[in-house]
């Protein structure tokens, strides 16, 4: 079955880079996503990567995909206090920006920013 | 432009009582989703609507949960009767169609006591 694993907490100093890691089990996953959830808010799609890509960069965000090891990471450069949130990794067989069909979420990583 | 609006934000009820949640999607969005998010977990899809049609309700516990989207716009999710294990955040999201980015509401936090 499908399973997505993430560490529950990550603590970084403001200004440092944050690297949030995720492993998944479904080798047929085609799209992998990163969502952000701030306290008391819904989920926000940050970025996604197609499985035939190794890397995707978008401003301060860099996504790395190691398909062989089924490992996905999200790097946030120059981490700010506003980046404090829960970050969810998710996988699916087809593009689903809606996070619906076939999307499996991890439990989320709490990113804690130290001043 | 207003985002996805959900109400109420918080609800506390006693077990065995009914409860209903309301969602107003972004104007023009045809696809509407209801998710369940338990504490410390990622969201899980309950039901997806394309306009007024429920196209995926396989994860909806139909013995106590029901949903409707009569005119293909607003939607309500109902639980009757509620159980202690239903305490969670219920998220609504909408998208133009099922293949474009969905936007989430703030959710309704349900506490069953």
PDB file of C-alpha atoms in Angstrom:
ATOM      1  CA  UNK A   1       0.000   0.000   0.000  1.00  0.00           C
ATOM      2  CA  UNK A   2       0.919   3.615  -0.202  1.00  0.00           C
ATOM      3  CA  UNK A   3       2.779   5.230   2.646  1.00  0.00           C
ATOM      4  CA  UNK A   4       4.456   8.587   3.048  1.00  0.00           C
ATOM      5  CA  UNK A   5       6.853   9.150   5.926  1.00  0.00           C
ATOM      6  CA  UNK A   6       8.145  12.411   7.335  1.00  0.00           C
ATOM      7  CA  UNK A   7       9.923  13.393  10.507  1.00  0.00           C
ATOM      8  CA  UNK A   8       7.580  15.230  12.836  1.00  0.00           C
ATOM      9  CA  UNK A   9       9.723  18.205  13.798  1.00  0.00           C
ATOM     10  CA  UNK A  10      12.529  20.308  12.395  1.00  0.00           C
ATOM     11  CA  UNK A  11      14.113  23.214  14.234  1.00  0.00           C
ATOM     12  CA  UNK A  12      16.306  25.735  12.423  1.00  0.00           C
ATOM     13  CA  UNK A  13      17.727  29.166  13.118  1.00  0.00           C
ATOM     14  CA  UNK A  14      16.341  32.151  11.296  1.00  0.00           C
ATOM     15  CA  UNK A  15      18.420  32.792   8.186  1.00  0.00           C
ATOM     16  CA  UNK A  16      19.619  29.208   7.881  1.00  0.00           C
ATOM     17  CA  UNK A  17      18.371  26.752   5.285  1.00  0.00           C
ATOM     18  CA  UNK A  18      15.677  24.248   6.209  1.00  0.00           C
ATOM     19  CA  UNK A  19      15.618  20.816   4.647  1.00  0.00           C
ATOM     20  CA  UNK A  20      12.481  18.766   5.117  1.00  0.00           C
ATOM     21  CA  UNK A  21      12.677  15.153   4.051  1.00  0.00           C
ATOM     22  CA  UNK A  22      10.077  12.664   2.931  1.00  0.00           C
ATOM     23  CA  UNK A  23      10.097   9.050   1.824  1.00  0.00           C
ATOM     24  CA  UNK A  24       7.349   7.307  -0.073  1.00  0.00           C
ATOM     25  CA  UNK A  25       6.688   3.710  -0.978  1.00  0.00           C
ATOM     26  CA  UNK A  26       4.609   3.725  -4.150  1.00  0.00           C
ATOM     27  CA  UNK A  27       7.083   3.416  -7.000  1.00  0.00           C
ATOM     28  CA  UNK A  28       4.380   4.272  -9.515  1.00  0.00           C
ATOM     29  CA  UNK A  29       3.848   7.724  -8.025  1.00  0.00           C
ATOM     30  CA  UNK A  30       3.986  10.267 -10.777  1.00  0.00           C
ATOM     31  CA  UNK A  31       3.625  13.552  -8.933  1.00  0.00           C
ATOM     32  CA  UNK A  32       5.009  14.567  -5.576  1.00  0.00           C
ATOM     33  CA  UNK A  33       3.870  17.649  -3.729  1.00  0.00           C
ATOM     34  CA  UNK A  34       4.728  19.909  -0.866  1.00  0.00           C
ATOM     35  CA  UNK A  35       1.942  21.665   1.010  1.00  0.00           C
ATOM     36  CA  UNK A  36       2.183  24.246   3.783  1.00  0.00           C
ATOM     37  CA  UNK A  37      -0.302  24.575   6.624  1.00  0.00           C
ATOM     38  CA  UNK A  38      -0.119  27.545   8.952  1.00  0.00           C
ATOM     39  CA  UNK A  39      -1.863  27.441  12.349  1.00  0.00           C
ATOM     40  CA  UNK A  40      -5.609  27.524  11.992  1.00  0.00           C
ATOM     41  CA  UNK A  41      -5.473  27.578   8.210  1.00  0.00           C
ATOM     42  CA  UNK A  42      -6.081  25.215   5.364  1.00  0.00           C
ATOM     43  CA  UNK A  43      -3.402  23.754   3.153  1.00  0.00           C
ATOM     44  CA  UNK A  44      -1.524  25.736   0.567  1.00  0.00           C
ATOM     45  CA  UNK A  45       0.142  24.044  -2.374  1.00  0.00           C
ATOM     46  CA  UNK A  46       3.776  25.207  -2.375  1.00  0.00           C
ATOM     47  CA  UNK A  47       5.224  23.240  -5.233  1.00  0.00           C
ATOM     48  CA  UNK A  48       5.146  19.905  -6.976  1.00  0.00           C
ATOM     49  CA  UNK A  49       7.544  17.833  -9.044  1.00  0.00           C
ATOM     50  CA  UNK A  50       6.949  15.361 -11.815  1.00  0.00           C
ATOM     51  CA  UNK A  51       8.654  12.028 -11.329  1.00  0.00           C
ATOM     52  CA  UNK A  52      10.879  12.384 -14.386  1.00  0.00           C
ATOM     53  CA  UNK A  53      12.534  15.435 -12.834  1.00  0.00           C
ATOM     54  CA  UNK A  54      15.382  15.458 -10.330  1.00  0.00           C
ATOM     55  CA  UNK A  55      15.108  19.018  -9.162  1.00  0.00           C
ATOM     56  CA  UNK A  56      12.792  21.979  -9.262  1.00  0.00           C
ATOM     57  CA  UNK A  57      13.584  25.438  -7.983  1.00  0.00           C
ATOM     58  CA  UNK A  58      11.177  28.246  -7.266  1.00  0.00           C
ATOM     59  CA  UNK A  59      12.631  31.312  -5.543  1.00  0.00           C
ATOM     60  CA  UNK A  60      13.637  30.188  -2.037  1.00  0.00           C
ATOM     61  CA  UNK A  61      12.274  26.676  -2.524  1.00  0.00           C
ATOM     62  CA  UNK A  62      14.236  23.786  -3.986  1.00  0.00           C
ATOM     63  CA  UNK A  63      12.717  20.346  -4.412  1.00  0.00           C
ATOM     64  CA  UNK A  64      14.986  17.355  -4.892  1.00  0.00           C
ATOM     65  CA  UNK A  65      13.695  13.967  -5.960  1.00  0.00           C
ATOM     66  CA  UNK A  66      15.641  10.727  -5.760  1.00  0.00           C
ATOM     67  CA  UNK A  67      13.323   8.322  -7.471  1.00  0.00           C
ATOM     68  CA  UNK A  68      15.589   5.341  -6.943  1.00  0.00           C
ATOM     69  CA  UNK A  69      15.515   5.815  -3.177  1.00  0.00           C
ATOM     70  CA  UNK A  70      11.959   7.197  -3.196  1.00  0.00           C
ATOM     71  CA  UNK A  71      13.162  10.243  -1.332  1.00  0.00           C
ATOM     72  CA  UNK A  72      11.849  13.755  -1.684  1.00  0.00           C
ATOM     73  CA  UNK A  73      13.169  16.859   0.020  1.00  0.00           C
ATOM     74  CA  UNK A  74      12.170  20.484   0.296  1.00  0.00           C
ATOM     75  CA  UNK A  75      14.862  23.045   0.935  1.00  0.00           C
ATOM     76  CA  UNK A  76      13.870  26.509   2.098  1.00  0.00           C
ATOM     77  CA  UNK A  77      16.712  28.988   1.773  1.00  0.00           C
ATOM     78  CA  UNK A  78      17.096  31.874   4.235  1.00  0.00           C
ATOM     79  CA  UNK A  79      14.360  30.584   6.527  1.00  0.00           C
ATOM     80  CA  UNK A  80      12.166  33.319   7.970  1.00  0.00           C
ATOM     81  CA  UNK A  81       9.751  33.377  10.890  1.00  0.00           C
ATOM     82  CA  UNK A  82       6.916  33.387   8.396  1.00  0.00           C
ATOM     83  CA  UNK A  83       8.010  29.959   7.234  1.00  0.00           C
ATOM     84  CA  UNK A  84       6.953  28.491  10.563  1.00  0.00           C
ATOM     85  CA  UNK A  85       4.241  25.975   9.677  1.00  0.00           C
ATOM     86  CA  UNK A  86       3.548  22.311   9.100  1.00  0.00           C
ATOM     87  CA  UNK A  87       4.819  20.999   5.778  1.00  0.00           C
ATOM     88  CA  UNK A  88       3.112  18.011   4.193  1.00  0.00           C
ATOM     89  CA  UNK A  89       4.597  15.761   1.583  1.00  0.00           C
ATOM     90  CA  UNK A  90       2.117  14.005  -0.715  1.00  0.00           C
ATOM     91  CA  UNK A  91       2.191  11.665  -3.676  1.00  0.00           C
ATOM     92  CA  UNK A  92      -0.210  10.751  -6.434  1.00  0.00           C
ATOM     93  CA  UNK A  93      -0.433   8.797  -9.639  1.00  0.00           C
ATOM     94  CA  UNK A  94      -1.645  11.761 -11.645  1.00  0.00           C
ATOM     95  CA  UNK A  95      -1.534  15.504 -11.370  1.00  0.00           C
ATOM     96  CA  UNK A  96      -4.034  16.576  -8.810  1.00  0.00           C
ATOM     97  CA  UNK A  97      -3.493  20.107  -7.667  1.00  0.00           C
ATOM     98  CA  UNK A  98      -6.682  19.657  -5.742  1.00  0.00           C
ATOM     99  CA  UNK A  99      -5.079  17.118  -3.514  1.00  0.00           C
ATOM    100  CA  UNK A 100      -7.891  14.721  -4.143  1.00  0.00           C
ATOM    101  CA  UNK A 101      -7.756  11.667  -6.263  1.00  0.00           C
ATOM    102  CA  UNK A 102      -5.060   9.248  -5.299  1.00  0.00           C
ATOM    103  CA  UNK A 103      -3.262  11.739  -3.094  1.00  0.00           C
ATOM    104  CA  UNK A 104      -1.594  10.292  -0.008  1.00  0.00           C
ATOM    105  CA  UNK A 105      -0.311  12.739   2.577  1.00  0.00           C
ATOM    106  CA  UNK A 106       2.406  12.287   5.139  1.00  0.00           C
ATOM    107  CA  UNK A 107       1.752  13.288   8.727  1.00  0.00           C
ATOM    108  CA  UNK A 108       3.517  16.595   8.281  1.00  0.00           C
ATOM    109  CA  UNK A 109       6.733  18.145   9.576  1.00  0.00           C
ATOM    110  CA  UNK A 110       6.496  20.994  12.064  1.00  0.00           C
ATOM    111  CA  UNK A 111       9.096  23.593  11.090  1.00  0.00           C
ATOM    112  CA  UNK A 112      10.186  25.576  14.138  1.00  0.00           C
ATOM    113  CA  UNK A 113      12.186  28.752  13.629  1.00  0.00           C
ATOM    114  CA  UNK A 114      14.601  29.842  16.334  1.00  0.00           C
ATOM    115  CA  UNK A 115      15.491  33.532  16.483  1.00  0.00           C
TER     116      UNK A 115
ATOM    117  CA  UNK B   1     -11.742  37.916  -4.230  1.00  0.00           C
ATOM    118  CA  UNK B   2     -13.004  35.877  -1.299  1.00  0.00           C
ATOM    119  CA  UNK B   3     -11.438  32.505  -0.750  1.00  0.00           C
ATOM    120  CA  UNK B   4     -13.168  29.332   0.343  1.00  0.00           C
ATOM    121  CA  UNK B   5     -15.400  30.176   3.264  1.00  0.00           C
ATOM    122  CA  UNK B   6     -16.307  27.644   5.900  1.00  0.00           C
ATOM    123  CA  UNK B   7     -18.517  27.925   8.914  1.00  0.00           C
ATOM    124  CA  UNK B   8     -18.545  27.545  11.764  1.00  0.00           C
ATOM    125  CA  UNK B   9     -14.842  27.788  12.605  1.00  0.00           C
ATOM    126  CA  UNK B  10     -15.329  25.851  15.809  1.00  0.00           C
ATOM    127  CA  UNK B  11     -18.042  23.532  17.030  1.00  0.00           C
ATOM    128  CA  UNK B  12     -18.392  21.657  20.311  1.00  0.00           C
ATOM    129  CA  UNK B  13     -21.176  19.126  20.615  1.00  0.00           C
ATOM    130  CA  UNK B  14     -22.109  16.212  22.797  1.00  0.00           C
ATOM    131  CA  UNK B  15     -21.818  12.727  21.367  1.00  0.00           C
ATOM    132  CA  UNK B  16     -24.880  11.373  19.621  1.00  0.00           C
ATOM    133  CA  UNK B  17     -25.913  14.884  18.551  1.00  0.00           C
ATOM    134  CA  UNK B  18     -26.065  15.925  14.894  1.00  0.00           C
ATOM    135  CA  UNK B  19     -23.746  18.535  13.423  1.00  0.00           C
ATOM    136  CA  UNK B  20     -23.453  20.257  10.062  1.00  0.00           C
ATOM    137  CA  UNK B  21     -20.658  22.140   8.363  1.00  0.00           C
ATOM    138  CA  UNK B  22     -21.054  24.597   5.540  1.00  0.00           C
ATOM    139  CA  UNK B  23     -18.706  25.492   2.712  1.00  0.00           C
ATOM    140  CA  UNK B  24     -18.895  28.248   0.119  1.00  0.00           C
ATOM    141  CA  UNK B  25     -16.312  27.615  -2.614  1.00  0.00           C
ATOM    142  CA  UNK B  26     -14.567  30.231  -4.707  1.00  0.00           C
ATOM    143  CA  UNK B  27     -16.925  31.610  -7.321  1.00  0.00           C
ATOM    144  CA  UNK B  28     -16.734  29.647 -10.564  1.00  0.00           C
ATOM    145  CA  UNK B  29     -15.028  26.634  -9.069  1.00  0.00           C
ATOM    146  CA  UNK B  30     -16.741  23.477 -10.223  1.00  0.00           C
ATOM    147  CA  UNK B  31     -14.881  20.989  -8.059  1.00  0.00           C
ATOM    148  CA  UNK B  32     -15.420  20.890  -4.334  1.00  0.00           C
ATOM    149  CA  UNK B  33     -13.723  18.636  -1.801  1.00  0.00           C
ATOM    150  CA  UNK B  34     -14.337  17.753   1.817  1.00  0.00           C
ATOM    151  CA  UNK B  35     -11.399  16.471   3.829  1.00  0.00           C
ATOM    152  CA  UNK B  36     -10.964  15.101   7.311  1.00  0.00           C
ATOM    153  CA  UNK B  37      -7.798  16.015   9.184  1.00  0.00           C
ATOM    154  CA  UNK B  38      -7.176  14.259  12.458  1.00  0.00           C
ATOM    155  CA  UNK B  39      -4.731  15.746  14.928  1.00  0.00           C
ATOM    156  CA  UNK B  40      -1.173  15.121  13.842  1.00  0.00           C
ATOM    157  CA  UNK B  41      -2.226  13.661  10.513  1.00  0.00           C
ATOM    158  CA  UNK B  42      -2.439  14.724   6.921  1.00  0.00           C
ATOM    159  CA  UNK B  43      -5.817  15.360   5.303  1.00  0.00           C
ATOM    160  CA  UNK B  44      -7.889  12.487   4.017  1.00  0.00           C
ATOM    161  CA  UNK B  45     -10.434  12.939   1.273  1.00  0.00           C
ATOM    162  CA  UNK B  46     -14.037  12.291   2.271  1.00  0.00           C
ATOM    163  CA  UNK B  47     -15.892  13.305  -0.863  1.00  0.00           C
ATOM    164  CA  UNK B  48     -15.349  15.147  -4.123  1.00  0.00           C
ATOM    165  CA  UNK B  49     -18.006  16.938  -6.150  1.00  0.00           C
ATOM    166  CA  UNK B  50     -17.965  17.910  -9.785  1.00  0.00           C
ATOM    167  CA  UNK B  51     -20.712  20.529  -9.862  1.00  0.00           C
ATOM    168  CA  UNK B  52     -23.594  18.896  -8.019  1.00  0.00           C
ATOM    169  CA  UNK B  53     -22.473  15.326  -8.611  1.00  0.00           C
ATOM    170  CA  UNK B  54     -20.529  13.366  -6.003  1.00  0.00           C
ATOM    171  CA  UNK B  55     -17.893  11.665  -8.156  1.00  0.00           C
ATOM    172  CA  UNK B  56     -15.882  10.117  -5.351  1.00  0.00           C
ATOM    173  CA  UNK B  57     -17.431   9.355  -1.965  1.00  0.00           C
ATOM    174  CA  UNK B  58     -15.703   6.055  -1.357  1.00  0.00           C
ATOM    175  CA  UNK B  59     -14.090   7.312   1.858  1.00  0.00           C
ATOM    176  CA  UNK B  60     -17.249   8.818   3.314  1.00  0.00           C
ATOM    177  CA  UNK B  61     -18.642   6.737   6.213  1.00  0.00           C
ATOM    178  CA  UNK B  62     -22.153   6.607   4.922  1.00  0.00           C
ATOM    179  CA  UNK B  63     -23.724   5.221   8.048  1.00  0.00           C
ATOM    180  CA  UNK B  64     -23.399   8.563   9.805  1.00  0.00           C
ATOM    181  CA  UNK B  65     -21.963  11.042   7.306  1.00  0.00           C
ATOM    182  CA  UNK B  66     -23.810  12.714   4.473  1.00  0.00           C
ATOM    183  CA  UNK B  67     -23.050  15.576   2.136  1.00  0.00           C
ATOM    184  CA  UNK B  68     -24.857  17.581  -0.459  1.00  0.00           C
ATOM    185  CA  UNK B  69     -24.180  20.224  -3.046  1.00  0.00           C
ATOM    186  CA  UNK B  70     -27.634  20.788  -4.423  1.00  0.00           C
ATOM    187  CA  UNK B  71     -27.045  23.672  -6.833  1.00  0.00           C
ATOM    188  CA  UNK B  72     -23.434  22.925  -7.529  1.00  0.00           C
ATOM    189  CA  UNK B  73     -22.189  25.828  -5.416  1.00  0.00           C
ATOM    190  CA  UNK B  74     -22.389  25.669  -1.612  1.00  0.00           C
ATOM    191  CA  UNK B  75     -22.038  22.380   0.158  1.00  0.00           C
ATOM    192  CA  UNK B  76     -22.922  20.980   3.556  1.00  0.00           C
ATOM    193  CA  UNK B  77     -21.404  18.033   5.372  1.00  0.00           C
ATOM    194  CA  UNK B  78     -23.458  16.423   8.103  1.00  0.00           C
ATOM    195  CA  UNK B  79     -22.712  13.923  10.824  1.00  0.00           C
ATOM    196  CA  UNK B  80     -25.576  12.205  12.590  1.00  0.00           C
ATOM    197  CA  UNK B  81     -25.031  11.022  15.223  1.00  0.00           C
ATOM    198  CA  UNK B  82     -21.578  12.313  16.104  1.00  0.00           C
ATOM    199  CA  UNK B  83     -19.127  10.076  17.941  1.00  0.00           C
ATOM    200  CA  UNK B  84     -16.119  10.968  20.062  1.00  0.00           C
ATOM    201  CA  UNK B  85     -13.805   9.788  17.302  1.00  0.00           C
ATOM    202  CA  UNK B  86     -15.242  12.366  14.910  1.00  0.00           C
ATOM    203  CA  UNK B  87     -13.345  15.128  16.688  1.00  0.00           C
ATOM    204  CA  UNK B  88     -11.116  16.568  13.984  1.00  0.00           C
ATOM    205  CA  UNK B  89     -10.756  19.443  11.560  1.00  0.00           C
ATOM    206  CA  UNK B  90     -13.015  19.302   8.515  1.00  0.00           C
ATOM    207  CA  UNK B  91     -11.517  21.075   5.538  1.00  0.00           C
ATOM    208  CA  UNK B  92     -13.269  22.189   2.401  1.00  0.00           C
ATOM    209  CA  UNK B  93     -11.428  23.028  -0.802  1.00  0.00           C
ATOM    210  CA  UNK B  94     -12.395  24.020  -4.310  1.00  0.00           C
ATOM    211  CA  UNK B  95     -10.766  24.155  -7.708  1.00  0.00           C
ATOM    212  CA  UNK B  96     -11.767  25.228 -11.180  1.00  0.00           C
ATOM    213  CA  UNK B  97     -11.708  21.595 -12.161  1.00  0.00           C
ATOM    214  CA  UNK B  98     -10.210  18.436 -10.706  1.00  0.00           C
ATOM    215  CA  UNK B  99      -6.836  19.058 -12.301  1.00  0.00           C
ATOM    216  CA  UNK B 100      -5.995  22.556 -11.207  1.00  0.00           C
ATOM    217  CA  UNK B 101      -4.803  23.856  -7.881  1.00  0.00           C
ATOM    218  CA  UNK B 102      -7.301  23.614  -5.091  1.00  0.00           C
ATOM    219  CA  UNK B 103      -7.705  26.332  -2.519  1.00  0.00           C
ATOM    220  CA  UNK B 104      -8.527  25.391   1.016  1.00  0.00           C
ATOM    221  CA  UNK B 105     -10.792  26.986   3.558  1.00  0.00           C
ATOM    222  CA  UNK B 106      -9.683  27.471   7.142  1.00  0.00           C
ATOM    223  CA  UNK B 107     -11.589  24.427   8.271  1.00  0.00           C
ATOM    224  CA  UNK B 108     -14.092  23.668  11.008  1.00  0.00           C
ATOM    225  CA  UNK B 109     -12.650  22.254  14.187  1.00  0.00           C
ATOM    226  CA  UNK B 110     -15.129  19.809  15.674  1.00  0.00           C
ATOM    227  CA  UNK B 111     -14.892  18.652  19.265  1.00  0.00           C
ATOM    228  CA  UNK B 112     -17.233  15.905  20.379  1.00  0.00           C
ATOM    229  CA  UNK B 113     -17.533  15.525  24.150  1.00  0.00           C
TER     230      UNK B 113
END
